[in-house]
Short mmCIF file of C-alpha atoms and ligand atoms in Angstrom, two decimals:
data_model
loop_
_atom_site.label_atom_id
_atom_site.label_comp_id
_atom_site.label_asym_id
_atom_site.label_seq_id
_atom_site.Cartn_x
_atom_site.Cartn_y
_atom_site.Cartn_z
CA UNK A 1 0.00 0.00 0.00
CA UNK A 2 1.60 3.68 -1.23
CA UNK A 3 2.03 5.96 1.19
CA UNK A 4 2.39 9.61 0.00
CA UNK A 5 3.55 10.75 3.54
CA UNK A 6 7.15 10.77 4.15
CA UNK A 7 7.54 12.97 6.92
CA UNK A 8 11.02 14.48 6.31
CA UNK A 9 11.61 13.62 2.90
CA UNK A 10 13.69 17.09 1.88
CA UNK A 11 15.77 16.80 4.80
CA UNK A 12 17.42 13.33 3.77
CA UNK A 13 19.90 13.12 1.76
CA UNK A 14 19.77 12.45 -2.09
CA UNK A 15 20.72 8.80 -1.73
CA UNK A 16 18.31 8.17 0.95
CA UNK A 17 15.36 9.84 -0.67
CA UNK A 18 15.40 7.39 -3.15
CA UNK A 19 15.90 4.33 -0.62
CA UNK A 20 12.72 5.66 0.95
CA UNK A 21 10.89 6.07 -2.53
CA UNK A 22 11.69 2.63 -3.60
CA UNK A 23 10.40 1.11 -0.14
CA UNK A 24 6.97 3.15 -0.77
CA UNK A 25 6.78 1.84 -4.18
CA UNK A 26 8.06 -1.71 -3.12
CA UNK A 27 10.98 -1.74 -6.28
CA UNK A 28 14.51 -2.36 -5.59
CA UNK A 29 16.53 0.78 -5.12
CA UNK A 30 18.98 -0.24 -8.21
CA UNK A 31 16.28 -0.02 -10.17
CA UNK A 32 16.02 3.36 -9.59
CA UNK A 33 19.78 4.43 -9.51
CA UNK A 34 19.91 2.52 -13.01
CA UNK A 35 17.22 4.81 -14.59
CA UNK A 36 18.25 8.08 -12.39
CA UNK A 37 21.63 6.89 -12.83
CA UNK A 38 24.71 6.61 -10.05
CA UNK A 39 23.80 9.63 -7.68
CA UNK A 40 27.41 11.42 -9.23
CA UNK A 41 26.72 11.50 -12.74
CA UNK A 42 24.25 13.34 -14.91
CA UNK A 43 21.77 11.09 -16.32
CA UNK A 44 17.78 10.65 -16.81
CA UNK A 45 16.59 7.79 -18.36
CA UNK A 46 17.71 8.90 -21.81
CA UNK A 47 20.99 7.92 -23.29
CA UNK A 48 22.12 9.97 -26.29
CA UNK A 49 22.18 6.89 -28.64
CA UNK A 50 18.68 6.69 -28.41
CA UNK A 51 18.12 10.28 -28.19
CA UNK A 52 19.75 10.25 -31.44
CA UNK A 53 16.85 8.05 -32.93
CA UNK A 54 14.30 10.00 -31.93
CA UNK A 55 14.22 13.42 -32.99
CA UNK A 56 16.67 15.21 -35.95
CA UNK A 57 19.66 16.66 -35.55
CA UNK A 58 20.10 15.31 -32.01
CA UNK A 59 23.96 16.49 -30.13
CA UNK A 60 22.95 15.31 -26.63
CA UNK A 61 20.40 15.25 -23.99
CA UNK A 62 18.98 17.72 -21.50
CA UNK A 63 18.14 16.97 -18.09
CA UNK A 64 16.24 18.45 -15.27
CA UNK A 65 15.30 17.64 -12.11
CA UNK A 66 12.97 14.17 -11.08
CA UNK A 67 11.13 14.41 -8.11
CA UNK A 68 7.76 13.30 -6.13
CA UNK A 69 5.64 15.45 -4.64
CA UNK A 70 4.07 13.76 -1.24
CA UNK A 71 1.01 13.97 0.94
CA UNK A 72 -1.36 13.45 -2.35
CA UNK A 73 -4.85 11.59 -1.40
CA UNK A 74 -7.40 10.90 -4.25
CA UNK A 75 -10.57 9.19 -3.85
CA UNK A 76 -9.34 7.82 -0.64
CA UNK A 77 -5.80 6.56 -1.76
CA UNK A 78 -2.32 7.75 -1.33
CA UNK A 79 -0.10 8.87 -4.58
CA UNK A 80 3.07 9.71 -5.27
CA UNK A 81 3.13 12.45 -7.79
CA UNK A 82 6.59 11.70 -10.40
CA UNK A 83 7.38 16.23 -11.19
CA UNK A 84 9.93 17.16 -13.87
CA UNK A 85 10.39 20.82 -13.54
CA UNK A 86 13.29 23.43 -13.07
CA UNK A 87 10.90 26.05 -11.16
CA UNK A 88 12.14 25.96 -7.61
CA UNK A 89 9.49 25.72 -5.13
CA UNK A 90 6.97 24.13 -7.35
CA UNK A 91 7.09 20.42 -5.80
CA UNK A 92 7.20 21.66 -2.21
CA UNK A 93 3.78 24.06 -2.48
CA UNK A 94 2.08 21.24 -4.39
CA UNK A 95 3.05 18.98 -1.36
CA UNK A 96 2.63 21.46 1.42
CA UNK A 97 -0.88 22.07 -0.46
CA UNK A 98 -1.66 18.77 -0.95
CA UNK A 99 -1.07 17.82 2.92
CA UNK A 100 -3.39 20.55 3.73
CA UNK A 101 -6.12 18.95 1.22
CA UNK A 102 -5.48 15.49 2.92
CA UNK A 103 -6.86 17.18 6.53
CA UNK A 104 -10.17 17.82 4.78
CA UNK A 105 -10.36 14.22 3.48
CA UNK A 106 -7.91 14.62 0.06
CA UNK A 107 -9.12 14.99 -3.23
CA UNK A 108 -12.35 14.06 -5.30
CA UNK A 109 -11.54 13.09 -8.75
CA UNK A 110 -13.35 11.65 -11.94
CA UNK A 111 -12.78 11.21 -15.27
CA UNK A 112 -14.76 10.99 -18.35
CA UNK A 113 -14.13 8.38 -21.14
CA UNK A 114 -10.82 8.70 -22.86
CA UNK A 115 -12.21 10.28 -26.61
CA UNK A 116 -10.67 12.11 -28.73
CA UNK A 117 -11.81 14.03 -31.18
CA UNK A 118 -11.04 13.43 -34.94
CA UNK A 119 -11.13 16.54 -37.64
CA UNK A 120 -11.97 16.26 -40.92
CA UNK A 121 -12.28 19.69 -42.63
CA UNK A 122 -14.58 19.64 -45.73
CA UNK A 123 -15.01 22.98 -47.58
CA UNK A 124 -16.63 23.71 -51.16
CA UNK A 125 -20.25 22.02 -49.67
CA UNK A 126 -22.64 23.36 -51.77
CA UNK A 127 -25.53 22.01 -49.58
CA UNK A 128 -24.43 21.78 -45.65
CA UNK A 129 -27.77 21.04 -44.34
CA UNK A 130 -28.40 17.72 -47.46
CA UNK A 131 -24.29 17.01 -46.94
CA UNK A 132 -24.93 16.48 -42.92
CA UNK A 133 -27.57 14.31 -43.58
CA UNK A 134 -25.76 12.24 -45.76
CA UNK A 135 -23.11 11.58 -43.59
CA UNK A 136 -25.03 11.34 -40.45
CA UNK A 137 -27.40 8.58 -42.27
CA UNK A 138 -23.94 6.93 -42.75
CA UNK A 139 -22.78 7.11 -39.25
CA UNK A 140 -22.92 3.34 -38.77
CA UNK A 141 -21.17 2.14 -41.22
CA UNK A 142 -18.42 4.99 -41.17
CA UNK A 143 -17.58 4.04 -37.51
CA UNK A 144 -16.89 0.65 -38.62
CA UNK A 145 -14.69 2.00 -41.29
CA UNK A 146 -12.59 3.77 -38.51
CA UNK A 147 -12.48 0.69 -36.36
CA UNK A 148 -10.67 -1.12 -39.05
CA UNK A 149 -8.37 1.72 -39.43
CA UNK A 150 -7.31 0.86 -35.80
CA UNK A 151 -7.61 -2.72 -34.75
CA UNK A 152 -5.17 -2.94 -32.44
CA UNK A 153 -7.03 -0.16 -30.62
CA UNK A 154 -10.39 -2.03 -31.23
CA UNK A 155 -8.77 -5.31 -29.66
CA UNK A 156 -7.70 -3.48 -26.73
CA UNK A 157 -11.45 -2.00 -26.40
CA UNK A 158 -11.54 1.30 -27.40
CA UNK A 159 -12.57 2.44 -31.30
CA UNK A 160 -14.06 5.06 -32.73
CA UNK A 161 -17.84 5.72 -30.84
CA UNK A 162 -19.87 8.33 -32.82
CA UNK A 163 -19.64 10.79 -35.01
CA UNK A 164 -20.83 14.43 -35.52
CA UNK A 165 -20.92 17.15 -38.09
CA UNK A 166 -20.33 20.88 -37.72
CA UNK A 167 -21.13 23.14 -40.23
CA UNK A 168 -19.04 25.99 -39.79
CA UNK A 169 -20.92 28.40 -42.70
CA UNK A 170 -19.69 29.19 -46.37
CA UNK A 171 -19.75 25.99 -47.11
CA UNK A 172 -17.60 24.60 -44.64
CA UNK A 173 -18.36 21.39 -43.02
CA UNK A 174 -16.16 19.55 -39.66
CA UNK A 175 -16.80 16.33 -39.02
CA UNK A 176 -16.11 14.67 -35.94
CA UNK A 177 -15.20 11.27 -35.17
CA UNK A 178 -14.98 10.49 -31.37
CA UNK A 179 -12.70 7.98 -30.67
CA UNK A 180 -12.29 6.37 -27.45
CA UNK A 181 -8.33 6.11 -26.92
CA UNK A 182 -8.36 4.13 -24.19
CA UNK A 183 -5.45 4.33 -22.53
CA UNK A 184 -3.13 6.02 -25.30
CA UNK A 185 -2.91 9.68 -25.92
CA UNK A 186 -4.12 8.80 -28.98
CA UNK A 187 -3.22 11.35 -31.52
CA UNK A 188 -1.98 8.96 -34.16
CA UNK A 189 -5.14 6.99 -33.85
CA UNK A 190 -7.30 9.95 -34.41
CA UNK A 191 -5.54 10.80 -37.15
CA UNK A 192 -5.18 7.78 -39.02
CA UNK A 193 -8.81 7.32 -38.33
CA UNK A 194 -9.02 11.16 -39.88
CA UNK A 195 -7.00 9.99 -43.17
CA UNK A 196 -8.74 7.02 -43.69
CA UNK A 197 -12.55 8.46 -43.40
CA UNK A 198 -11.83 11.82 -45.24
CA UNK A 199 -11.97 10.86 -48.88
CA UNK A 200 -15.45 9.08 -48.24
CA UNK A 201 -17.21 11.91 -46.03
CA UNK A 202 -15.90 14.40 -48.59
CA UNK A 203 -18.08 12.37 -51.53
CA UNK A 204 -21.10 12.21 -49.26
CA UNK A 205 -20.74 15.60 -48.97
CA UNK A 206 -19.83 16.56 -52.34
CA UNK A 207 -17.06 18.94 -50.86
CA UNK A 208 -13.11 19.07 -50.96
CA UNK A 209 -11.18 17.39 -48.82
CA UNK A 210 -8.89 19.89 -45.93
CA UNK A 211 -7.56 18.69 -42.69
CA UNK A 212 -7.35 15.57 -41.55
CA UNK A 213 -6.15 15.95 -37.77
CA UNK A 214 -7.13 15.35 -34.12
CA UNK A 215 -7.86 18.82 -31.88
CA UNK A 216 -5.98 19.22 -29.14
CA UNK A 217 -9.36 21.02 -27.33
CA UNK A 218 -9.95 17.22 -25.63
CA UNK A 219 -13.64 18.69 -24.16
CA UNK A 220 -14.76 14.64 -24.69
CA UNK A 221 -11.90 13.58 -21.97
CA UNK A 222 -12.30 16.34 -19.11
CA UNK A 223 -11.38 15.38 -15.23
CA UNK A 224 -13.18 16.77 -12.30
CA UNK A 225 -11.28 17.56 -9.20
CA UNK A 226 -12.77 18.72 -6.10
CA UNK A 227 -11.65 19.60 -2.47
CA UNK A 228 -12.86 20.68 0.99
CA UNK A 229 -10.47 22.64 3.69
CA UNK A 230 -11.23 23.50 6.88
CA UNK A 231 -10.05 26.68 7.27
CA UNK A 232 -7.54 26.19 10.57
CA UNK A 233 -5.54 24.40 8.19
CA UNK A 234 -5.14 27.32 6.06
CA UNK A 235 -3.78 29.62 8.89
CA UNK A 236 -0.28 31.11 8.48
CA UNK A 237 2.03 33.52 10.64
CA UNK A 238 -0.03 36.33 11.06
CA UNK A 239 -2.96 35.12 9.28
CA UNK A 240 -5.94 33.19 10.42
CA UNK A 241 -7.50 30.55 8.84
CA UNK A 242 -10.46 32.38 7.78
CA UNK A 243 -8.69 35.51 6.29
CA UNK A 244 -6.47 32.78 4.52
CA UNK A 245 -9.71 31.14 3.45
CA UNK A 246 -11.68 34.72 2.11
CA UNK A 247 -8.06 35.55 0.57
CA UNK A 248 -8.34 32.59 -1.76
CA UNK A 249 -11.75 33.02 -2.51
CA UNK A 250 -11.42 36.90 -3.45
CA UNK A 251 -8.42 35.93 -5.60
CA UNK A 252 -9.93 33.50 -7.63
CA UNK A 253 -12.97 36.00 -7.86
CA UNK A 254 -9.97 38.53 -9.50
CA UNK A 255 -9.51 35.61 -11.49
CA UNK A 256 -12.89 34.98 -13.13
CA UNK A 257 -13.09 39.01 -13.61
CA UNK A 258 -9.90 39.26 -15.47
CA UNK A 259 -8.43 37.58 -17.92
CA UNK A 260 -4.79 38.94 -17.78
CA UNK A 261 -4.79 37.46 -14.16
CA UNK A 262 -6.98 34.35 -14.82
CA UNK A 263 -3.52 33.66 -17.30
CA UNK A 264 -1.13 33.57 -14.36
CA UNK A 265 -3.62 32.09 -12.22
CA UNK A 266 -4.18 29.27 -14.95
CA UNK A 267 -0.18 29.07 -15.08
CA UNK A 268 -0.01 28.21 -11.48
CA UNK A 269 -2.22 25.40 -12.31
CA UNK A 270 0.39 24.27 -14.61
CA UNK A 271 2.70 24.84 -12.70
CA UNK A 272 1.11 21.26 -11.05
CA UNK A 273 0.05 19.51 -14.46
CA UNK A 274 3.31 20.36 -16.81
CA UNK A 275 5.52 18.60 -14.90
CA UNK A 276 3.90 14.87 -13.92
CA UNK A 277 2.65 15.19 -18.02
CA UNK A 278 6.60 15.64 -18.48
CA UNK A 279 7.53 12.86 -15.65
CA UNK A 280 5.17 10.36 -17.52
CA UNK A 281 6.56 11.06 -21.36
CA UNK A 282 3.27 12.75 -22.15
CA UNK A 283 2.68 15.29 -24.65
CA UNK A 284 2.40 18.78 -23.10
CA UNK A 285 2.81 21.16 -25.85
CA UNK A 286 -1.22 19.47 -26.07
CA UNK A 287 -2.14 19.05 -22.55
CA UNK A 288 -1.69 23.02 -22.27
CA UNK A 289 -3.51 24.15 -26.14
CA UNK A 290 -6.36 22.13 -24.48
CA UNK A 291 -6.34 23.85 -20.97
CA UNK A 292 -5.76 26.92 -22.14
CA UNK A 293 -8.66 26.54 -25.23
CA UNK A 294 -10.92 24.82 -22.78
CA UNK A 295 -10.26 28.16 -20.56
CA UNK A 296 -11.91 30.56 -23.06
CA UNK A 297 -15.04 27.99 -23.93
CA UNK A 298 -17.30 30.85 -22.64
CA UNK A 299 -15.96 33.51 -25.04
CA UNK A 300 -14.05 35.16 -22.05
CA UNK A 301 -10.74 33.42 -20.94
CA UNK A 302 -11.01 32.04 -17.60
CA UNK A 303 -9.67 30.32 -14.52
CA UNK A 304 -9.70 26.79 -14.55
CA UNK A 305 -9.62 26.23 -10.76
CA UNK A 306 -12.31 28.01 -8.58
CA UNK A 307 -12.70 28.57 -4.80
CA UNK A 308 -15.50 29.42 -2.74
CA UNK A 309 -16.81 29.17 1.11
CA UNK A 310 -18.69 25.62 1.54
CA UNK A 311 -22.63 26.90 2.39
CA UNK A 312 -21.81 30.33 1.89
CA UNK A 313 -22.32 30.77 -2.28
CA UNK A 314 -24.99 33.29 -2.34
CA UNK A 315 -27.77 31.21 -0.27
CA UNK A 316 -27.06 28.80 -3.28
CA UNK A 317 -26.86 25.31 -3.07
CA UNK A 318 -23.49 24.37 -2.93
CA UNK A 319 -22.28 23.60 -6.34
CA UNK A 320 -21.23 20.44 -7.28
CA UNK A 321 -19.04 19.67 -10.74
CA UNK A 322 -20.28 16.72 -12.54
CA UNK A 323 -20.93 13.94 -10.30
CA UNK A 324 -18.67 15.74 -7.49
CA UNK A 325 -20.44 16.99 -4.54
CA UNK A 326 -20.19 17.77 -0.69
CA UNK A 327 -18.06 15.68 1.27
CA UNK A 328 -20.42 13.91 4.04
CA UNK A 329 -17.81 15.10 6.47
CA UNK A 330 -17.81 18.79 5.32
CA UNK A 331 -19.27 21.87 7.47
CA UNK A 332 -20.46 25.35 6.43
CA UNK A 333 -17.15 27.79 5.93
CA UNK A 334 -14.76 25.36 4.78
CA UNK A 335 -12.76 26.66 2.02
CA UNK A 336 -13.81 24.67 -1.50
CA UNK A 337 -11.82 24.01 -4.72
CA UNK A 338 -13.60 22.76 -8.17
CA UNK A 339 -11.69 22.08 -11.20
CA UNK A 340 -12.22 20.82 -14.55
CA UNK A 341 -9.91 20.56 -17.55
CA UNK A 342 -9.52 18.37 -20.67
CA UNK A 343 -6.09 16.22 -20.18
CA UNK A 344 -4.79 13.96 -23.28
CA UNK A 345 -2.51 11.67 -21.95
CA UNK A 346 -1.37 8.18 -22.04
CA UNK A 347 0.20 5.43 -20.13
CA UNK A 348 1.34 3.22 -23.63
CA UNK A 349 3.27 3.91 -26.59
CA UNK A 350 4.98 7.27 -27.45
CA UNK A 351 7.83 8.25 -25.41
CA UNK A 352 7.32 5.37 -22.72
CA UNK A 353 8.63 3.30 -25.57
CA UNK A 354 12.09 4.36 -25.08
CA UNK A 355 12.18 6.67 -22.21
CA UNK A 356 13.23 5.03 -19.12
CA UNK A 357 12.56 8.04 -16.82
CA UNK A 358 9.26 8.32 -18.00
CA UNK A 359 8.70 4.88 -17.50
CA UNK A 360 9.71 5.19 -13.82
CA UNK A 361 7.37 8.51 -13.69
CA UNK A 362 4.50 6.10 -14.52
CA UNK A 363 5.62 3.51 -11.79
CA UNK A 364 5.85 5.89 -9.34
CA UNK A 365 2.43 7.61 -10.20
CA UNK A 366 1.17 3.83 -9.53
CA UNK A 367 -1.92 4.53 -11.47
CA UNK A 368 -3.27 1.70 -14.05
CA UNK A 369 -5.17 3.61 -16.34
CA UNK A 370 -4.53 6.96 -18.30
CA UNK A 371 -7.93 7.93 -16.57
CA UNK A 372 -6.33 7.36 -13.12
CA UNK A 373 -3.01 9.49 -14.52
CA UNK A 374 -5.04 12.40 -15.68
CA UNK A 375 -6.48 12.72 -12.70
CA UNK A 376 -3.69 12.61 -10.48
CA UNK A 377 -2.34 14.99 -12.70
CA UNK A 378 -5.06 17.94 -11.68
CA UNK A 379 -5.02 16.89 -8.30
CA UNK A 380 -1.42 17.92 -8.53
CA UNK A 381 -2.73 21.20 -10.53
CA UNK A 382 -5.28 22.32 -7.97
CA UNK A 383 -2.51 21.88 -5.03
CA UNK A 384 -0.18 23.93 -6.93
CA UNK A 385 -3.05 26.69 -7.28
CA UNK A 386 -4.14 26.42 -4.13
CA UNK A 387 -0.24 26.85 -2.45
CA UNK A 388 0.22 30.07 -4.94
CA UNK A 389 -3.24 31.41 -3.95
CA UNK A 390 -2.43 30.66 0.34
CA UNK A 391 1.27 32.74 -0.62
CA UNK A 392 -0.54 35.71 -2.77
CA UNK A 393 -3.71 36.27 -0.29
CA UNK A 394 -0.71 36.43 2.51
CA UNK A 395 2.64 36.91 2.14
CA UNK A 396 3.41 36.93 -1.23
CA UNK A 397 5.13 34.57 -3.38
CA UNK A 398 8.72 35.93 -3.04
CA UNK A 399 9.50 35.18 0.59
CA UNK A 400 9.19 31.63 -0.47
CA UNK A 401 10.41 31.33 -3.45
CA UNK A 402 13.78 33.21 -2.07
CA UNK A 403 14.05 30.82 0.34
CA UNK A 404 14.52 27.96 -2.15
CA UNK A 405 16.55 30.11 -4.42
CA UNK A 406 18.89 30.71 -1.78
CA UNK A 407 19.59 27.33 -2.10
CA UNK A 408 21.03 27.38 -5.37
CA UNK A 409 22.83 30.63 -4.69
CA UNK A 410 24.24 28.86 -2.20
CA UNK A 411 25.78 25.83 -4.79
CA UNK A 412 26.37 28.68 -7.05
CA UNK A 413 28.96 30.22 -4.13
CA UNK A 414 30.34 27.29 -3.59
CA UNK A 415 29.10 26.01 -0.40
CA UNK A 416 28.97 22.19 -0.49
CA UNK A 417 27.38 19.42 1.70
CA UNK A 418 25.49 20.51 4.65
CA UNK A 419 26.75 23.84 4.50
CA UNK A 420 24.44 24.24 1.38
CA UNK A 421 21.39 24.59 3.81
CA UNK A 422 23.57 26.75 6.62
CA UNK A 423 24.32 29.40 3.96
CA UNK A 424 20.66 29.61 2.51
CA UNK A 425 19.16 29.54 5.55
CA UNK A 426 21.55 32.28 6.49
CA UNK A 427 21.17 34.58 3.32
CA UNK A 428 17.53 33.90 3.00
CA UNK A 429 17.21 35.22 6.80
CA UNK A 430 19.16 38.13 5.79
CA UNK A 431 16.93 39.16 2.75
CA UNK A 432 20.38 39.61 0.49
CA UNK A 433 20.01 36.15 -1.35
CA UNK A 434 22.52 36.95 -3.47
CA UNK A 435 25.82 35.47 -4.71
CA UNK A 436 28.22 38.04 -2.43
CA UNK A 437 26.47 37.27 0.56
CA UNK A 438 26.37 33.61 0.22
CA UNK A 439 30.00 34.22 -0.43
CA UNK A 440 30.79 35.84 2.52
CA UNK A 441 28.67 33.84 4.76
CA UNK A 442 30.67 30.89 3.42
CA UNK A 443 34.11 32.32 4.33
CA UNK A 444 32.35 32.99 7.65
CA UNK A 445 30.76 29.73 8.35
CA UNK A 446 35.00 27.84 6.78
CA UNK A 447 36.67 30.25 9.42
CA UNK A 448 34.20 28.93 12.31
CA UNK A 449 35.09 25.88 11.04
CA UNK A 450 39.25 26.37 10.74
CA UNK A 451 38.76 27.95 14.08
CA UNK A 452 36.94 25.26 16.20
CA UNK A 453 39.72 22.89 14.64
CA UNK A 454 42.41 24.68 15.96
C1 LIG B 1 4.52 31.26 -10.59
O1 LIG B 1 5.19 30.22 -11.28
C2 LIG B 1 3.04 30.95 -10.52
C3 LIG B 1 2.18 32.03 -9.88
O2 LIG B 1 2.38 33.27 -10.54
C4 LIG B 1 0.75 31.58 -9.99
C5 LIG B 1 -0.26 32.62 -9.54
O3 LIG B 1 0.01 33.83 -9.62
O4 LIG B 1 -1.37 32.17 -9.15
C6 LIG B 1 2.57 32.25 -8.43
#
C-alpha cells in the first residue's frame, strides 16, 4: 500500500530519498539508480544513442530535475506524484498544499471516457444542411470503417464511438469522429482514423477534402477535481485561517473578472500539471492548447480552478461539478476548490517506448489507467493553485520562493554538503540572497570551522 507521507523527505539526503521512494513503491533501489543513474553523474533515463533516434539533428540530452511530490490523497488513496520541472518551489507548495487537502479528506476526482476528437475539414459544400444528412445517415457504417483503421485499438477496447458534423458556414463542413483512446494519448489513432474516413465523407458531402487531424481542445476527456479545507488548516504567521480562506476566494474572484490574471492564475495550475505530463513522457505542448482553449469555452478566458466558502455561495446550493459533490464530512465555511480541464494523456506507446525516466514517472504515479493518470495529474494542478493562492492572499510569493533560491545561490557560491542549507538559511534570513552574501557567509561559516579545529 503507497504511502504519499514521508515525513522528512527534503531533509534526507539524495541517496536516501530514493531508498525511501523505492520502499513506498516496493521496487529495488537499483532499479532506480539505473534509470536516475549513479547519484554522481548526470543522467535521466535517456541515453544519447537513443536520443539520437528520436528526434533530428540530435547532439545530446537535457536533463532536469525528477522528483515526487508527497502527501497526495485521491478518492481515498495515497499517490506519489513523479514532477519534472526546473521552477524551484513548485514540488514543495504542491506537497505542502496537498497535505493541507489530505486534513479535509484529500481529493475528489473523476474522469470521463478517454475520446478524442477526430477533424476532418470539408469545404466547397454546396448544400451543408443535405451534406450532414448524408453523412449522419452513414454514421454506422463509417464508424466501422474507422475501427478497421485501428484494430489494435479495437482489440484493446476502445474504437471510434460516434460521429458528428459541424457546419461551420460558407460551405464549410467539420466532421467529428470520437474515438475512445483508451489508454493512449491517442493522436496517431485519431488521425489515421481522420486519413482514412476523409476521402469518403468528402463524396457524401460533395465537398473538398482539408484537414485531416485530431484537436488538441480534448472537451470529450475532461477530469473533475474537487476539495474541501477547513479553514484552521489554512492559517499562516499572522494570518488566520479564515482571512487565509476569504483571501483565496477573493483571488480566484480577481480571477474569473480578469483575464490577464486568470492567465497567471491558470499558469499556477500548470505549474502542477506540466511537470507529472513531463515525468510520464506525455505530450504537453497538447495538454496546455487544451487547458488553455478549454479556458476561453465561454468567449471570455477564464480560470480553470475556482474557490468558494462551503454553504456560503450566495444562499445557493453548494455547487457540485459533474458527479462531485459535498463531502459527508464537510461543514459550512470550509474553504472549496472545483476544477475541470480536458487532459490527453497516455500510459502506452509514445515516449514510454524508449524513455526510461518516463517509465519510472509512470511507476511511481502507480496509477493503471490513463484515466487514473489524468487525474492525479489535476489533483497535482489544484494543489499547486491552491499553495500560490495561500502565498498571494498572505505573504506573497517571493519570501518563499527566495528561500529555495537561496539554495542554489548557495551551490552557485560554492558552499557544499550541509553547509548548502547553513548558507541559505543564512542569506535567506538576511533578505540579500545573493551570490556576495552567500559568499561571505561561506568564508564565515569555513573560518568557524578552521577555528573550532584549531
Ligand atoms: C509562478 O510560477 C506561478 C504564480 O504566478 C501563480 C499565480 O500567480 O497564481 C505564483
Amino acid at each position: 500500500m503507497v504511502t504519499s507521507r514521508i515525513p522528512g523527505f527534503y531533509k534526507l539526503s539524495l541517496a536516501d530519498r530514493r531508498r525511501a521512494a523505492a520502499e513506498v513503491l516496493g521496487v529495488p533501489v537499483r532499479e532506480l539508480d539505473a534509470v536516475l543513474g549513479a547519484l554522481d553523474v548526470r543522467a535521466g533515463g535517456l541515453d544519447t544513442k537513443t536520443a539520437d533516434k528520436t528526434i533530428e539533428n540530435v547532439i545530446g540530452t537535457y536533463a532536469m530535475p525528477f522528483a515526487l511530490a508527497l502527501n497526495l490523497q485521491m478518492n481515498g488513496r495515497d499517490y506519489l506524484a513523479p514532477m519534472v520541472v526546473e521552477e524551484p518551489s513548485v514540488v514543495a507548495a504542491a506537497s505542502n498544499a496537498a497535505k493541507m487537502v489530505r486534513e479535509g479528506g484529500g481529493f475528489a476526482s473523476e474522469s470521463d471516457a478517454p475520446i478524442m476528437i477526430s477533424q476532418i475539414q470539408l469545404d466547397g459544400v454546396a448544400d451543408a444542411a443535405r451534406a450532414t444528412s448524408a453523412i449522419l445517415a452513414r454514421k454506422d457504417e463509417l464508424l466501422r470503417a474507422a475501427d478497421r483503421a485501428v484494430p489494435n485499438l479495437v482489440s484493446r477496447g476502445g474504437g471510434a464511438r460516434d460521429l458528428e458534423v459541424r457546419d461551420l458556414g460558407d460551405g464549410w463542413l467539420v466532421v467529428h469522429v470520437l474515438v475512445d483512446c483508451r489508454d493512449a494519448m491517442g493522436a496517431n489513432l485519431v488521425n489515421t482514423i481522420a486519413e482514412s474516413l476523409a476521402e469518403r465523407v468528402a463524396r457524401l458531402a460533395g465537398g473538398r477534402v482539408g484537414l485531416r487531424i485530431l484537436s488538441n481542445l480534448s472537451d470529450r476527456r475532461c477530469v473533475r477535481v474537487r476539495c474541501a479545507i477547513p479553514p484552521h488548516v489554512l492559517a499562516t504567521e499572522g494570518y488566520s485561517g479564515e482571512e487565509v480562506r476569504d483571501g483565496i476566494v477573493r483571488a480566484s474572484q480577481f480571477a474569473s473578472r480578469d483575464p490577464y490574471r486568470a492567465a497567471t492564475h491558470n499558469k499556477g495550475i500548470m505549474n502542477g500539471i506540466d511537470p507529472v505530463v513531463i515525468a510520464t513522457g506525455n505530450d504537453w505542448r497538447a495538454v496546455e492548447a487544451g487547458a488553455h482553449a478549454f479556458a476561453a469555452r465561454g468567449g471570455r478566458y477564464a480560470p480553470l480552478c475556482t474557490w468558494h466558502v462551503s454553504g456560503h455561495v450566495s444562499g445557493d446550493a453548494e455547487p457540485t461539478l459533474g458527479g462531485l459533490g459535498p463531502f459527508a464530512h464537510e461543514r459550512a465555511g470550509w474553504l472549496v476548490g472545483l476544477m475541470e480541464i480536458p487532459l490527453q494523456l497516455g500510459i502506452v506507446g509514445g515516449t514510454l517506448r524508449v524513455h526510461d525516466g518516463a517509465r519510472l514517472g509512470l511507476l511511481a504515479a502507480g496509477v493503471d489507467s490513463a484515466q487514473e493518470l489524468s487525474m492525479l495529474c489535476a489533483c497535482v494542478g489544484v494543489a499547486s493553485n491552491l499553495a500560490a493562492l495561500r502565498a498571494l492572499a498572505t505573504v506573497g510569493i517571493q519570501r518563499g520562493h527566495m528561500a529555495l533560491h537561496a539554495r542554489s545561490v548557495a551551490i552557485a557560491a560554492g558552499a557544499k554538503g550541509e553547509l548548502v542549507e547553513r548558507v541559505a538559511q543564512a542569506i535567506a534570513e538576511s533578505g540579500h540572497v545573493t551570490i556576495e552574501a552567500a559568499r561571505a557567509e561561506l568564508h564565515r561559516l569555513d573560518r568557524g570551522m578552521v577555528d573550532a579545529a584549531e
